[in-house]
Amino acid sequence: MSDKITNILLVGVGGQGILLAAEILSETFMLAGFDVKKSEIHGMSQRGGSVVSHVRYGKEVFSPMVPEGEGDILFGFELMESYRYLPLLKPGGTVIVNDLCIAPPAVLLGQEPYPEGLELKIQELCPDCLLVDGQNLAIQAGNARAANTVLLGAVSKRLDIEEKFWLEAIEKMVPKKALAVNLKAFALGRSLG
């Protein structure tokens, strides 16, 4: 096991399943034998505000926060939030982003327009970018709320962690009544690879 620490940022808005995805990531890495640290920042998350989770894993990790410019993977659940947190990504880092736009309060109140062309701006800044239609794939799996697990599947293909650890973590963290849908959503996300 190398001394390298892998830094993953999960960003989006409240209600998108970011905290569950961070729990599944952390559990997966622990099952694979890594030291893991996790931190969350909630900005009015219950009202659709920003949510950011930092997950770091490696042989030995001391801090839960990803230093600015050192993120290996930005795992974005919403386009504007993903764009906003790009400075935390290292040069050459990977972006896996849901193609979903959720209007923040200022846009809903007509005070500001939602920025246009975010997909292209993200792809221009980060050539290693996978744009995911998480909502439609989650609907194919059986529930639109499983978009977070679709994205987890896509992220899993970028990390050298055996699939069995991912599946074990999902089975442990997801409620039984939602397990079949989430396993299908994860498989659909992995197929994007």
Coordinates of C-alpha atoms in Angstrom, one line a residue:
M1 CA 0.0 0.0 0.0
S2 CA 1.5 3.3 -1.1
D3 CA 1.5 6.4 1.2
K4 CA -0.6 8.3 -1.3
I5 CA -3.8 10.0 0.0
T6 CA -6.7 10.2 -2.4
N7 CA -8.9 13.2 -2.0
I8 CA -12.6 13.2 -3.0
L9 CA -15.0 16.1 -2.8
L10 CA -18.8 15.6 -3.0
V11 CA -20.7 18.7 -3.8
G12 CA -24.3 19.6 -4.4
V13 CA -27.4 20.8 -2.6
G14 CA -29.4 19.5 0.3
G15 CA -31.6 16.6 -0.3
Q16 CA -29.5 15.0 -3.1
G17 CA -28.2 12.1 -1.0
I18 CA -24.7 13.5 -0.7
L19 CA -24.2 12.5 2.9
L20 CA -25.3 8.9 2.2
A21 CA -22.9 8.8 -0.8
A22 CA -20.1 10.0 1.5
E23 CA -21.0 7.3 4.0
I24 CA -20.9 4.6 1.3
L25 CA -17.6 5.9 0.0
S26 CA -16.0 5.9 3.5
E27 CA -17.3 2.5 4.3
T28 CA -16.0 1.1 1.0
F29 CA -12.5 2.5 1.6
M30 CA -12.5 1.1 5.2
L31 CA -13.7 -2.3 3.9
A32 CA -10.8 -2.2 1.4
G33 CA -8.3 -1.7 4.3
F34 CA -7.7 2.1 4.2
D35 CA -7.6 4.7 6.8
V36 CA -10.5 7.2 6.1
K37 CA -11.4 10.7 7.2
K38 CA -14.6 12.5 6.3
S39 CA -15.9 16.0 6.9
E40 CA -19.2 17.7 5.9
I41 CA -20.2 21.3 5.5
H42 CA -23.9 22.0 5.3
G43 CA -25.1 25.5 4.2
M44 CA -28.8 25.6 4.9
S45 CA -28.9 22.1 3.4
Q46 CA -32.5 21.5 4.5
R47 CA -33.5 24.5 2.3
G48 CA -31.7 23.4 -0.9
G49 CA -28.4 25.1 0.2
S50 CA -24.9 24.0 -0.5
V51 CA -23.6 20.7 0.9
V52 CA -19.9 19.7 0.6
S53 CA -18.4 16.5 1.9
H54 CA -14.7 15.8 2.0
V55 CA -13.6 12.1 1.9
R56 CA -9.9 11.3 2.2
Y57 CA -8.4 7.8 2.2
G58 CA -4.9 6.2 2.2
K59 CA -2.5 4.3 4.3
E60 CA -2.7 7.0 7.0
V61 CA -4.8 10.1 6.9
F62 CA -4.5 12.9 9.5
S63 CA -7.0 15.6 8.4
P64 CA -10.5 15.2 7.0
M65 CA -10.4 18.4 4.9
V66 CA -9.2 18.3 1.3
P67 CA -6.7 21.2 0.9
E68 CA -7.5 23.7 -1.9
G69 CA -6.0 22.5 -5.2
E70 CA -5.5 18.9 -4.0
G71 CA -8.7 17.2 -4.8
D72 CA -8.3 14.1 -7.0
I73 CA -12.0 13.7 -7.8
L74 CA -14.8 16.2 -7.7
F75 CA -18.0 14.2 -7.5
G76 CA -20.7 16.8 -8.4
F77 CA -24.4 16.3 -7.8
E78 CA -25.4 19.6 -9.4
L79 CA -23.8 21.7 -12.1
M80 CA -23.5 25.2 -10.4
E81 CA -22.2 23.7 -7.2
S82 CA -19.7 21.6 -9.1
Y83 CA -18.4 24.6 -11.0
R84 CA -18.1 26.6 -7.8
Y85 CA -15.9 24.0 -6.1
L86 CA -13.5 23.4 -9.1
P87 CA -10.7 25.4 -7.3
L88 CA -10.4 22.6 -4.8
L89 CA -9.5 20.2 -7.6
K90 CA -5.8 19.6 -8.5
P91 CA -4.6 20.2 -12.0
G92 CA -5.4 17.1 -14.0
G93 CA -8.1 16.0 -11.5
T94 CA -11.2 14.2 -12.4
V95 CA -14.8 15.6 -12.5
I96 CA -17.8 13.3 -12.4
V97 CA -20.9 15.5 -12.5
N98 CA -24.6 15.1 -12.7
D99 CA -26.1 17.2 -15.5
L100 CA -28.7 18.5 -13.1
C101 CA -29.5 22.2 -12.6
I102 CA -31.2 23.2 -9.3
A103 CA -32.0 26.9 -9.1
P104 CA -30.7 28.5 -5.8
P105 CA -32.9 31.0 -4.0
A106 CA -31.5 34.1 -5.8
V107 CA -32.5 32.6 -9.1
L108 CA -35.9 31.5 -7.9
L109 CA -36.5 35.1 -6.6
G110 CA -35.5 36.5 -10.0
Q111 CA -32.5 38.3 -8.5
E112 CA -30.0 36.5 -10.7
P113 CA -30.1 34.2 -13.8
Y114 CA -28.8 30.6 -13.6
P115 CA -25.4 30.6 -15.3
E116 CA -25.6 29.2 -18.8
G117 CA -23.1 26.8 -20.4
L118 CA -21.8 25.3 -17.1
E119 CA -21.3 21.9 -18.7
L120 CA -18.9 23.3 -21.3
K121 CA -17.1 25.5 -18.8
I122 CA -16.5 22.5 -16.5
Q123 CA -15.3 20.4 -19.5
E124 CA -13.0 23.2 -20.7
L125 CA -11.4 23.6 -17.2
C126 CA -11.2 19.8 -16.5
P127 CA -10.7 17.7 -19.6
D128 CA -11.1 14.5 -17.5
C129 CA -14.8 15.1 -17.0
L130 CA -17.7 12.7 -17.2
L131 CA -21.1 14.3 -17.5
V132 CA -23.8 11.9 -16.2
D133 CA -27.5 11.9 -16.7
G134 CA -28.0 10.7 -13.2
Q135 CA -31.7 11.4 -13.0
N136 CA -32.7 9.4 -16.1
L137 CA -30.4 6.5 -15.1
A138 CA -31.9 6.5 -11.6
I139 CA -35.4 6.4 -13.1
Q140 CA -34.3 3.5 -15.2
A141 CA -33.2 1.8 -12.0
G142 CA -36.6 2.4 -10.5
N143 CA -36.4 5.6 -8.4
A144 CA -35.1 9.1 -9.3
R145 CA -33.8 9.4 -5.8
A146 CA -31.1 6.8 -6.6
A147 CA -29.2 9.4 -8.7
N148 CA -26.5 9.5 -6.0
T149 CA -25.9 5.8 -6.4
V150 CA -25.7 6.1 -10.2
L151 CA -22.9 8.7 -9.6
L152 CA -21.2 6.5 -7.0
G153 CA -21.1 3.8 -9.7
A154 CA -19.4 6.1 -12.2
V155 CA -16.9 7.3 -9.5
S156 CA -16.2 3.6 -8.6
K157 CA -14.8 3.0 -12.1
R158 CA -12.2 5.7 -11.5
L159 CA -10.8 4.2 -8.3
D160 CA -8.8 1.0 -7.9
I161 CA -11.1 -0.6 -5.3
E162 CA -12.6 -4.0 -5.9
E163 CA -16.3 -4.0 -6.8
K164 CA -17.1 -6.4 -3.9
F165 CA -16.3 -3.7 -1.4
W166 CA -18.6 -1.2 -3.0
L167 CA -21.5 -3.7 -3.1
E168 CA -20.9 -4.6 0.6
A169 CA -20.9 -1.0 1.6
I170 CA -24.1 -0.3 -0.3
E171 CA -25.8 -3.3 1.3
K172 CA -24.7 -2.1 4.7
M173 CA -25.7 1.6 4.3
V174 CA -28.8 1.6 2.1
P175 CA -32.2 0.7 3.7
K176 CA -33.3 -2.8 2.7
K177 CA -36.5 -1.5 1.0
A178 CA -34.3 0.6 -1.4
L179 CA -31.4 -1.9 -1.8
A180 CA -32.5 -3.5 -5.2
V181 CA -33.0 -0.1 -6.9
N182 CA -29.7 1.2 -5.5
L183 CA -27.7 -1.9 -6.7
K184 CA -29.2 -1.5 -10.2
A185 CA -28.4 2.3 -10.1
F186 CA -24.8 1.5 -9.1
A187 CA -24.5 -1.0 -11.9
L188 CA -25.8 1.6 -14.4
G189 CA -23.3 4.2 -13.2
R190 CA -20.4 1.7 -13.4
S191 CA -21.4 1.0 -17.0
L192 CA -20.5 4.6 -17.9
G193 CA -16.9 3.9 -16.7

